[in-house]
Amino acid sequence: MNDTTYDPAAEARWVPEPDKRPGRTAFQRDRARVLHSAALRRLAGTTQVVAPMRSDFPRTRLTHSLECAQVGRELGAALGCDPDLVEAGCLAHDIGHPPFGHTGEEALDQAAESCGGFEGNAQSLRILTRLEPKRFAPLDEEPARLAPWPGRSVGLNLTRAALDAATKYPWPRGAHPTDPGSTKYGVYGDDLPVFRWLRTGAPADRKCFEATVMDWSDDVAYSTHDVEDGIQAGHLDLAALRSAEERAELFKIAERYAEAEPEEFGAALDRLQAEDWWPRTYDGSARARAGLKDLTSKLIGRFCLAAEQATRARYGPGPLTRYTAELVVPAGVRIECAVLKAVAVRYVMQRDEQAQLRSRQRIVIAELADTLARTAPYGLDPVFAALYEEAEDDRGALRAVIDQIATLTDASALALHGRLVPPGP
């Protein structure tokens, strides 16, 4: 499979550039650029569900992104997408997540209130099109197209299709198509020029097909691998999933991820537990570990095959790309996935020690943002110090501070906090 099923507009880059080596497709170049970016490597030190290096089996934003990419590449290829394009979108989808995962995201959103807020998906677009230095626009480019200034960094300068494939929420803040109060969005106000460019010709508020594959692959990777880790780390007693009290609490959490009644969540969990490959106990032995790997493999196959078959049933054979289709996920399978997400949340993320840790992490981010905003450009890396100095107003200056914090790993955020913030009484 190559990118010949995609038109020149899909393969266009915001700043045109010649191929350095003939024989590679545009999307192979996209995948390589994301894979070799510093921003992707940074995710090795960024929280997924628990902090990195707090166990012998660390799960980070990087391991999650690699797992999402593997799932997405195979599912996308089965449906006729360019596999390199889908993999690039999957690798890039979490590239904007800040230190401490969603805890850091919430804290940064509060700190960035006066400059438009913070959202990990919008930050991903900002990194891909501005902050990760790979290409710069010519000085004589039309300023209106490359606002806010010609000669600026255009990030990795990915193709239109790759940027679109990485865009989970194709709308700005407050413009959710069905829920204006939603906190999910994919672009900040000052990044709208490149967003409008990448969405040229796209139906309003509709994700491209490759992005729907990425989105489902994200859910599949999260719901399966994180449950596997929770069992292996001893956080989840499998017998608890048969307790009526535990199931009731679990289904309350699952409502965040799927609209269903408790009975539907119960039936979904029962279906999974009835399978021969569902583990009944876990003792840490080699055989038990192999069983966990088989569990993850079976779940991924179940979720992906169901989506592939349902999508083919609606759209028929042939390549499905860009805006020719939307991924179809059967309701029952989506509910099963939601239950597994809830398992990861309840038994891994909501442990008492994790709640205490998240409270400390929020304080670290808030104090870092306050200190840097008051003392900048002191404390900022050269890239962000330059953005701070070039800012046209206070909103732009604060955004440079937020960008700096968002690019830190968990460890570097703690180290910078220790260096800049005086210890409390």
CSV table of C-alpha atoms in Angstrom, one decimal:
chain,number,residue,atom,x,y,z
A,1,MET,CA,0.0,0.0,0.0
A,2,ASN,CA,1.3,3.4,-0.9
A,3,ASP,CA,-0.1,6.9,-0.9
A,4,THR,CA,-1.2,6.9,-4.6
A,5,THR,CA,-4.8,6.8,-3.5
A,6,TYR,CA,-4.3,10.3,-1.9
A,7,ASP,CA,-4.6,13.4,-4.0
A,8,PRO,CA,-1.9,16.2,-4.2
A,9,ALA,CA,-3.8,18.3,-1.7
A,10,ALA,CA,-3.5,15.5,0.9
A,11,GLU,CA,0.2,15.3,0.3
A,12,ALA,CA,0.8,19.0,0.4
A,13,ARG,CA,3.0,20.6,3.1
A,14,TRP,CA,2.3,24.1,4.5
A,15,VAL,CA,5.8,25.2,3.3
A,16,PRO,CA,6.6,23.4,0.1
A,17,GLU,CA,9.9,21.5,0.1
A,18,PRO,CA,11.6,19.1,-2.4
A,19,ASP,CA,12.2,15.5,-1.6
A,20,LYS,CA,15.7,14.9,-0.3
A,21,ARG,CA,15.7,11.2,-1.4
A,22,PRO,CA,13.5,9.9,-4.2
A,23,GLY,CA,11.6,6.7,-3.6
A,24,ARG,CA,10.0,7.5,-0.3
A,25,THR,CA,6.3,8.5,-0.1
A,26,ALA,CA,5.2,11.7,1.5
A,27,PHE,CA,3.7,9.7,4.3
A,28,GLN,CA,6.8,7.7,4.9
A,29,ARG,CA,8.6,11.0,5.4
A,30,ASP,CA,5.8,12.1,7.8
A,31,ARG,CA,6.2,9.0,9.9
A,32,ALA,CA,9.9,9.3,10.1
A,33,ARG,CA,9.7,13.0,11.2
A,34,VAL,CA,7.4,12.2,14.0
A,35,LEU,CA,9.3,9.0,15.0
A,36,HIS,CA,12.6,10.9,15.3
A,37,SER,CA,11.3,14.1,16.9
A,38,ALA,CA,12.4,15.2,20.4
A,39,ALA,CA,8.8,15.7,21.3
A,40,LEU,CA,8.0,12.1,20.8
A,41,ARG,CA,11.0,10.9,22.8
A,42,ARG,CA,10.0,13.2,25.6
A,43,LEU,CA,6.9,11.1,26.1
A,44,ALA,CA,9.1,8.4,27.6
A,45,GLY,CA,9.2,10.5,30.7
A,46,THR,CA,5.6,11.6,30.8
A,47,THR,CA,2.8,9.9,32.8
A,48,GLN,CA,0.3,7.6,31.1
A,49,VAL,CA,-1.7,6.3,34.1
A,50,VAL,CA,1.0,6.2,36.7
A,51,ALA,CA,4.3,8.1,36.9
A,52,PRO,CA,7.2,6.7,34.8
A,53,MET,CA,9.7,4.5,36.5
A,54,ARG,CA,7.5,3.8,39.6
A,55,SER,CA,7.5,0.1,38.7
A,56,ASP,CA,9.6,-2.5,36.8
A,57,PHE,CA,7.1,-2.3,33.9
A,58,PRO,CA,6.7,1.4,33.2
A,59,ARG,CA,3.9,2.5,31.0
A,60,THR,CA,4.4,6.0,29.7
A,61,ARG,CA,2.9,8.2,27.0
A,62,LEU,CA,5.6,6.9,24.7
A,63,THR,CA,4.8,3.2,25.2
A,64,HIS,CA,1.1,4.0,24.8
A,65,SER,CA,1.8,6.0,21.6
A,66,LEU,CA,3.8,3.1,20.1
A,67,GLU,CA,1.0,0.6,21.0
A,68,CYS,CA,-1.6,2.9,19.5
A,69,ALA,CA,0.5,3.2,16.4
A,70,GLN,CA,0.9,-0.6,16.0
A,71,VAL,CA,-2.9,-1.1,16.3
A,72,GLY,CA,-3.7,1.8,14.0
A,73,ARG,CA,-1.3,0.8,11.3
A,74,GLU,CA,-2.8,-2.6,11.0
A,75,LEU,CA,-6.4,-1.6,11.3
A,76,GLY,CA,-5.9,1.3,8.8
A,77,ALA,CA,-4.1,-0.9,6.3
A,78,ALA,CA,-6.9,-3.5,6.5
A,79,LEU,CA,-9.4,-0.7,5.5
A,80,GLY,CA,-7.3,0.7,2.7
A,81,CYS,CA,-5.6,3.7,4.4
A,82,ASP,CA,-1.9,4.4,3.8
A,83,PRO,CA,-0.4,2.6,6.8
A,84,ASP,CA,2.5,5.1,7.2
A,85,LEU,CA,-0.1,7.9,7.3
A,86,VAL,CA,-2.2,6.3,10.0
A,87,GLU,CA,0.9,5.4,12.0
A,88,ALA,CA,2.2,9.0,11.9
A,89,GLY,CA,-1.2,10.2,13.2
A,90,CYS,CA,-1.1,7.7,16.0
A,91,LEU,CA,2.4,8.4,17.0
A,92,ALA,CA,1.6,12.2,17.0
A,93,HIS,CA,-1.8,12.1,18.7
A,94,ASP,CA,-0.4,12.5,22.3
A,95,ILE,CA,2.7,14.4,21.5
A,96,GLY,CA,1.3,17.5,23.2
A,97,HIS,CA,0.6,15.9,26.6
A,98,PRO,CA,2.3,17.8,29.4
A,99,PRO,CA,4.2,16.4,32.5
A,100,PHE,CA,2.0,14.3,34.8
A,101,GLY,CA,-0.5,13.4,32.2
A,102,HIS,CA,-4.1,14.6,32.6
A,103,THR,CA,-3.3,16.0,36.0
A,104,GLY,CA,-0.7,18.3,34.4
A,105,GLU,CA,-3.2,19.1,31.6
A,106,GLU,CA,-5.8,20.3,34.1
A,107,ALA,CA,-3.3,22.3,36.1
A,108,LEU,CA,-2.0,24.0,33.0
A,109,ASP,CA,-5.5,24.8,31.8
A,110,GLN,CA,-6.0,26.8,35.0
A,111,ALA,CA,-2.7,28.5,34.7
A,112,ALA,CA,-3.3,29.4,31.0
A,113,GLU,CA,-6.9,30.8,31.6
A,114,SER,CA,-5.9,34.3,30.6
A,115,CYS,CA,-4.3,33.2,27.3
A,116,GLY,CA,-6.9,30.8,26.1
A,117,GLY,CA,-6.5,27.7,28.2
A,118,PHE,CA,-4.5,24.5,27.7
A,119,GLU,CA,-5.6,21.3,26.0
A,120,GLY,CA,-3.2,18.4,25.2
A,121,ASN,CA,-4.7,17.9,21.7
A,122,ALA,CA,-4.4,21.6,20.8
A,123,GLN,CA,-0.8,21.5,22.1
A,124,SER,CA,-0.1,18.5,19.8
A,125,LEU,CA,-1.0,20.6,16.8
A,126,ARG,CA,1.1,23.5,18.2
A,127,ILE,CA,4.1,21.2,18.6
A,128,LEU,CA,3.7,19.7,15.1
A,129,THR,CA,3.3,23.0,13.3
A,130,ARG,CA,5.4,25.4,15.4
A,131,LEU,CA,7.4,24.3,18.4
A,132,GLU,CA,9.3,21.2,17.2
A,133,PRO,CA,12.1,22.8,15.0
A,134,LYS,CA,12.5,21.1,11.7
A,135,ARG,CA,11.5,23.6,9.0
A,136,PHE,CA,11.2,27.4,8.8
A,137,ALA,CA,9.1,29.4,6.4
A,138,PRO,CA,11.0,31.7,4.0
A,139,LEU,CA,11.3,35.3,5.1
A,140,ASP,CA,9.4,36.4,2.0
A,141,GLU,CA,6.4,34.3,2.6
A,142,GLU,CA,3.0,36.0,2.6
A,143,PRO,CA,2.5,37.0,6.3
A,144,ALA,CA,-1.3,36.5,6.2
A,145,ARG,CA,-0.8,32.8,5.3
A,146,LEU,CA,2.0,32.2,7.8
A,147,ALA,CA,0.8,34.4,10.6
A,148,PRO,CA,2.1,35.6,13.0
A,149,TRP,CA,5.3,36.3,11.2
A,150,PRO,CA,7.2,35.2,8.1
A,151,GLY,CA,10.4,33.3,8.7
A,152,ARG,CA,8.9,31.5,11.7
A,153,SER,CA,9.2,27.8,12.5
A,154,VAL,CA,6.6,25.6,10.9
A,155,GLY,CA,7.4,22.6,13.1
A,156,LEU,CA,7.8,19.3,11.4
A,157,ASN,CA,6.0,20.6,8.3
A,158,LEU,CA,3.9,17.4,7.9
A,159,THR,CA,1.5,16.9,5.1
A,160,ARG,CA,-2.0,18.1,5.3
A,161,ALA,CA,-3.3,14.5,5.6
A,162,ALA,CA,-0.9,13.7,8.4
A,163,LEU,CA,-1.9,16.7,10.5
A,164,ASP,CA,-5.5,15.9,9.9
A,165,ALA,CA,-5.0,12.3,10.9
A,166,ALA,CA,-3.5,13.5,14.2
A,167,THR,CA,-6.5,15.8,14.9
A,168,LYS,CA,-8.9,14.2,17.3
A,169,TYR,CA,-11.0,17.3,17.9
A,170,PRO,CA,-11.2,19.4,14.7
A,171,TRP,CA,-12.6,22.6,16.3
A,172,PRO,CA,-11.3,25.5,18.5
A,173,ARG,CA,-12.2,26.0,22.2
A,174,GLY,CA,-15.9,26.4,22.8
A,175,ALA,CA,-16.9,25.2,19.3
A,176,HIS,CA,-17.7,21.6,20.0
A,177,PRO,CA,-20.4,20.6,17.4
A,178,THR,CA,-22.9,19.2,19.9
A,179,ASP,CA,-21.6,20.3,23.4
A,180,PRO,CA,-20.4,24.0,23.6
A,181,GLY,CA,-19.3,23.4,27.2
A,182,SER,CA,-16.9,20.6,26.3
A,183,THR,CA,-13.3,21.0,27.4
A,184,LYS,CA,-12.1,19.1,24.4
A,185,TYR,CA,-10.7,21.0,21.4
A,186,GLY,CA,-7.9,20.7,18.9
A,187,VAL,CA,-6.5,24.2,18.2
A,188,TYR,CA,-5.6,27.4,20.0
A,189,GLY,CA,-6.7,30.8,18.6
A,190,ASP,CA,-3.2,31.8,17.4
A,191,ASP,CA,-2.8,28.5,15.6
A,192,LEU,CA,-6.0,28.9,13.5
A,193,PRO,CA,-4.1,29.8,10.3
A,194,VAL,CA,-2.4,26.4,10.0
A,195,PHE,CA,-5.6,24.7,11.3
A,196,ARG,CA,-7.7,26.3,8.5
A,197,TRP,CA,-5.0,25.2,6.0
A,198,LEU,CA,-5.0,21.6,7.1
A,199,ARG,CA,-8.8,21.5,7.1
A,200,THR,CA,-9.1,22.9,3.6
A,201,GLY,CA,-11.9,21.0,1.9
A,202,ALA,CA,-12.9,19.1,5.0
A,203,PRO,CA,-16.5,18.8,6.1
A,204,ALA,CA,-17.1,21.1,9.2
A,205,ASP,CA,-16.4,19.4,12.5
A,206,ARG,CA,-15.9,15.9,10.9
A,207,LYS,CA,-12.7,14.0,11.5
A,208,CYS,CA,-11.0,12.4,8.5
A,209,PHE,CA,-11.2,8.6,8.3
A,210,GLU,CA,-7.6,8.2,9.3
A,211,ALA,CA,-8.3,10.2,12.5
A,212,THR,CA,-11.2,8.0,13.4
A,213,VAL,CA,-8.9,5.0,13.0
A,214,MET,CA,-6.4,6.7,15.3
A,215,ASP,CA,-9.1,7.6,17.8
A,216,TRP,CA,-10.4,4.0,18.1
A,217,SER,CA,-6.8,2.6,18.2
A,218,ASP,CA,-6.1,5.0,21.1
A,219,ASP,CA,-9.1,3.6,23.0
A,220,VAL,CA,-8.1,0.0,22.2
A,221,ALA,CA,-4.5,0.5,23.3
A,222,TYR,CA,-5.5,2.3,26.5
A,223,SER,CA,-8.2,-0.2,27.5
A,224,THR,CA,-6.2,-3.3,26.9
A,225,HIS,CA,-2.5,-2.6,27.8
A,226,ASP,CA,-3.3,-0.6,30.9
A,227,VAL,CA,-5.6,-3.3,32.3
A,228,GLU,CA,-2.8,-5.8,31.6
A,229,ASP,CA,-0.3,-3.7,33.5
A,230,GLY,CA,-2.8,-3.2,36.4
A,231,ILE,CA,-3.2,-7.0,36.8
A,232,GLN,CA,0.5,-7.7,36.5
A,233,ALA,CA,1.4,-5.0,39.0
A,234,GLY,CA,-1.1,-6.5,41.5
A,235,HIS,CA,-3.4,-3.5,41.6
A,236,LEU,CA,-6.4,-5.5,40.3
A,237,ASP,CA,-7.8,-8.6,42.0
A,238,LEU,CA,-9.7,-10.3,39.2
A,239,ALA,CA,-12.2,-11.6,41.8
A,240,ALA,CA,-13.3,-8.0,42.4
A,241,LEU,CA,-14.9,-7.9,38.9
A,242,ARG,CA,-17.4,-10.4,40.1
A,243,SER,CA,-18.5,-8.4,43.2
A,244,ALA,CA,-21.8,-6.6,42.8
A,245,GLU,CA,-20.6,-3.6,44.9
A,246,GLU,CA,-17.4,-3.2,42.9
A,247,ARG,CA,-19.2,-3.6,39.6
A,248,ALA,CA,-21.7,-0.8,40.5
A,249,GLU,CA,-18.8,1.6,41.2
A,250,LEU,CA,-17.0,0.5,38.0
A,251,PHE,CA,-20.1,1.1,35.9
A,252,LYS,CA,-20.4,4.7,37.2
A,253,ILE,CA,-16.9,5.4,35.9
A,254,ALA,CA,-17.7,3.6,32.6
A,255,GLU,CA,-20.5,6.2,31.9
A,256,ARG,CA,-17.7,8.7,31.1
A,257,TYR,CA,-16.7,6.6,28.1
A,258,ALA,CA,-20.0,5.3,26.7
A,259,GLU,CA,-23.7,6.0,27.0
A,260,ALA,CA,-25.2,2.9,28.4
A,261,GLU,CA,-27.2,1.5,31.3
A,262,PRO,CA,-25.6,-0.4,34.1
A,263,GLU,CA,-27.2,-3.6,32.7
A,264,GLU,CA,-25.4,-3.0,29.4
A,265,PHE,CA,-22.1,-2.5,31.1
A,266,GLY,CA,-22.7,-5.6,33.2
A,267,ALA,CA,-23.5,-7.7,30.1
A,268,ALA,CA,-20.4,-6.4,28.4
A,269,LEU,CA,-18.2,-7.4,31.3
A,270,ASP,CA,-19.9,-10.8,31.6
A,271,ARG,CA,-19.2,-11.4,27.9
A,272,LEU,CA,-15.5,-10.8,28.3
A,273,GLN,CA,-15.3,-12.8,31.5
A,274,ALA,CA,-17.0,-15.8,29.8
A,275,GLU,CA,-14.3,-16.1,27.2
A,276,ASP,CA,-11.8,-18.9,27.5
A,277,TRP,CA,-8.9,-16.5,27.4
A,278,TRP,CA,-10.1,-14.3,30.2
A,279,PRO,CA,-7.9,-14.9,33.3
A,280,ARG,CA,-9.6,-16.1,36.5
A,281,THR,CA,-6.6,-15.6,38.7
A,282,TYR,CA,-3.1,-14.2,38.4
A,283,ASP,CA,-0.1,-15.4,40.4
A,284,GLY,CA,2.8,-13.8,38.6
A,285,SER,CA,4.1,-17.1,37.1
A,286,ALA,CA,5.5,-17.3,33.6
A,287,ARG,CA,2.3,-19.1,32.5
A,288,ALA,CA,0.2,-16.4,34.1
A,289,ARG,CA,2.2,-13.7,32.4
A,290,ALA,CA,1.8,-15.4,29.0
A,291,GLY,CA,-1.9,-15.6,29.7
A,292,LEU,CA,-2.0,-11.8,30.2
A,293,LYS,CA,-0.3,-11.3,26.9
A,294,ASP,CA,-2.8,-13.5,25.3
A,295,LEU,CA,-5.6,-11.5,27.0
A,296,THR,CA,-4.3,-8.3,25.5
A,297,SER,CA,-3.9,-9.9,22.0
A,298,LYS,CA,-7.4,-11.3,22.0
A,299,LEU,CA,-9.0,-8.1,23.2
A,300,ILE,CA,-7.1,-6.0,20.5
A,301,GLY,CA,-8.2,-8.5,17.8
A,302,ARG,CA,-11.7,-8.5,19.1
A,303,PHE,CA,-12.1,-4.8,19.1
A,304,CYS,CA,-10.3,-4.2,15.8
A,305,LEU,CA,-12.0,-7.0,13.8
A,306,ALA,CA,-15.4,-5.8,15.0
A,307,ALA,CA,-14.7,-2.3,13.8
A,308,GLU,CA,-13.3,-3.5,10.5
A,309,GLN,CA,-16.2,-5.8,9.7
A,310,ALA,CA,-18.8,-3.2,10.7
A,311,THR,CA,-17.1,-0.5,8.6
A,312,ARG,CA,-16.9,-2.9,5.6
A,313,ALA,CA,-20.5,-3.8,6.0
A,314,ARG,CA,-21.5,-0.2,5.7
A,315,TYR,CA,-19.1,1.0,3.0
A,316,GLY,CA,-18.2,-2.1,1.1
A,317,PRO,CA,-14.7,-3.1,-0.3
A,318,GLY,CA,-12.0,-0.8,-1.6
A,319,PRO,CA,-9.8,1.8,0.0
A,320,LEU,CA,-11.5,4.0,2.6
A,321,THR,CA,-9.6,7.3,3.0
A,322,ARG,CA,-9.9,10.9,4.1
A,323,TYR,CA,-13.6,11.8,3.9
A,324,THR,CA,-15.0,8.8,2.0
A,325,ALA,CA,-16.1,7.0,5.2
A,326,GLU,CA,-16.2,7.0,9.0
A,327,LEU,CA,-15.0,4.1,11.2
A,328,VAL,CA,-18.0,2.1,12.5
A,329,VAL,CA,-17.6,0.6,15.9
A,330,PRO,CA,-20.5,-1.7,17.1
A,331,ALA,CA,-22.2,-0.3,20.2
A,332,GLY,CA,-21.6,-3.5,22.2
A,333,VAL,CA,-17.9,-3.5,21.5
A,334,ARG,CA,-17.6,0.2,22.4
A,335,ILE,CA,-19.3,-0.6,25.7
A,336,GLU,CA,-16.8,-3.4,26.4
A,337,CYS,CA,-14.0,-1.0,25.7
A,338,ALA,CA,-15.5,1.5,28.1
A,339,VAL,CA,-15.7,-1.0,30.9
A,340,LEU,CA,-12.1,-1.9,30.5
A,341,LYS,CA,-11.2,1.8,30.6
A,342,ALA,CA,-13.1,2.1,33.8
A,343,VAL,CA,-11.1,-0.9,35.2
A,344,ALA,CA,-7.9,1.0,34.6
A,345,VAL,CA,-9.2,4.1,36.2
A,346,ARG,CA,-10.7,2.5,39.3
A,347,TYR,CA,-7.9,0.1,40.1
A,348,VAL,CA,-4.8,2.0,38.9
A,349,MET,CA,-5.5,5.7,38.7
A,350,GLN,CA,-7.8,6.0,41.7
A,351,ARG,CA,-5.6,4.3,44.3
A,352,ASP,CA,-5.0,6.4,47.4
A,353,GLU,CA,-1.3,6.8,46.7
A,354,GLN,CA,-2.1,8.1,43.2
A,355,ALA,CA,-4.6,10.6,44.5
A,356,GLN,CA,-1.9,12.0,46.9
A,357,LEU,CA,0.6,12.1,44.1
A,358,ARG,CA,-1.7,14.0,41.8
A,359,SER,CA,-2.4,16.6,44.4
A,360,ARG,CA,1.4,17.3,44.7
A,361,GLN,CA,1.7,17.3,40.9
A,362,ARG,CA,-1.0,20.0,40.6
A,363,ILE,CA,0.9,22.2,43.1
A,364,VAL,CA,4.2,21.7,41.2
A,365,ILE,CA,2.6,22.9,37.9
A,366,ALA,CA,0.8,25.8,39.4
A,367,GLU,CA,3.9,27.1,41.2
A,368,LEU,CA,6.0,26.6,38.2
A,369,ALA,CA,3.6,28.6,36.0
A,370,ASP,CA,3.3,31.4,38.6
A,371,THR,CA,7.1,31.7,39.1
A,372,LEU,CA,8.0,31.6,35.4
A,373,ALA,CA,5.3,34.1,34.5
A,374,ARG,CA,6.7,36.5,37.1
A,375,THR,CA,10.4,36.0,36.3
A,376,ALA,CA,10.5,35.2,32.6
A,377,PRO,CA,12.5,35.2,30.4
A,378,TYR,CA,14.7,33.9,33.3
A,379,GLY,CA,14.1,30.2,33.7
A,380,LEU,CA,13.0,29.7,30.1
A,381,ASP,CA,14.9,27.6,27.6
A,382,PRO,CA,16.3,29.6,24.7
A,383,VAL,CA,13.5,28.6,22.3
A,384,PHE,CA,10.8,29.7,24.7
A,385,ALA,CA,12.7,32.8,25.9
A,386,ALA,CA,12.8,34.0,22.3
A,387,LEU,CA,9.0,33.4,21.9
A,388,TYR,CA,8.5,35.3,25.2
A,389,GLU,CA,10.5,38.2,24.0
A,390,GLU,CA,8.8,38.3,20.6
A,391,ALA,CA,5.3,38.1,22.1
A,392,GLU,CA,3.1,41.0,21.1
A,393,ASP,CA,1.1,41.1,24.3
A,394,ASP,CA,0.7,39.5,27.7
A,395,ARG,CA,-1.3,36.6,26.3
A,396,GLY,CA,1.5,35.7,23.9
A,397,ALA,CA,4.1,36.0,26.7
A,398,LEU,CA,2.1,33.7,29.0
A,399,ARG,CA,1.6,31.2,26.2
A,400,ALA,CA,5.4,31.0,25.8
A,401,VAL,CA,5.6,30.1,29.5
A,402,ILE,CA,2.9,27.5,29.2
A,403,ASP,CA,4.7,26.0,26.1
A,404,GLN,CA,7.9,25.7,28.1
A,405,ILE,CA,6.2,23.8,31.0
A,406,ALA,CA,4.2,21.6,28.6
A,407,THR,CA,7.4,20.4,27.0
A,408,LEU,CA,8.9,19.1,30.3
A,409,THR,CA,9.0,15.5,31.4
A,410,ASP,CA,7.8,14.6,34.9
A,411,ALA,CA,11.3,14.5,36.1
A,412,SER,CA,12.4,17.8,34.5
A,413,ALA,CA,9.3,19.5,35.8
A,414,LEU,CA,10.2,18.5,39.3
A,415,ALA,CA,13.8,19.5,38.8
A,416,LEU,CA,12.9,22.9,37.4
A,417,HIS,CA,10.5,23.4,40.2
A,418,GLY,CA,13.2,22.6,42.8
A,419,ARG,CA,15.5,25.1,41.1
A,420,LEU,CA,13.2,28.0,40.7
A,421,VAL,CA,10.6,27.7,43.4
A,422,PRO,CA,11.7,28.5,47.0
A,423,PRO,CA,10.7,25.7,49.5
A,424,GLY,CA,7.6,26.4,51.5
A,425,PRO,CA,7.6,27.1,55.2
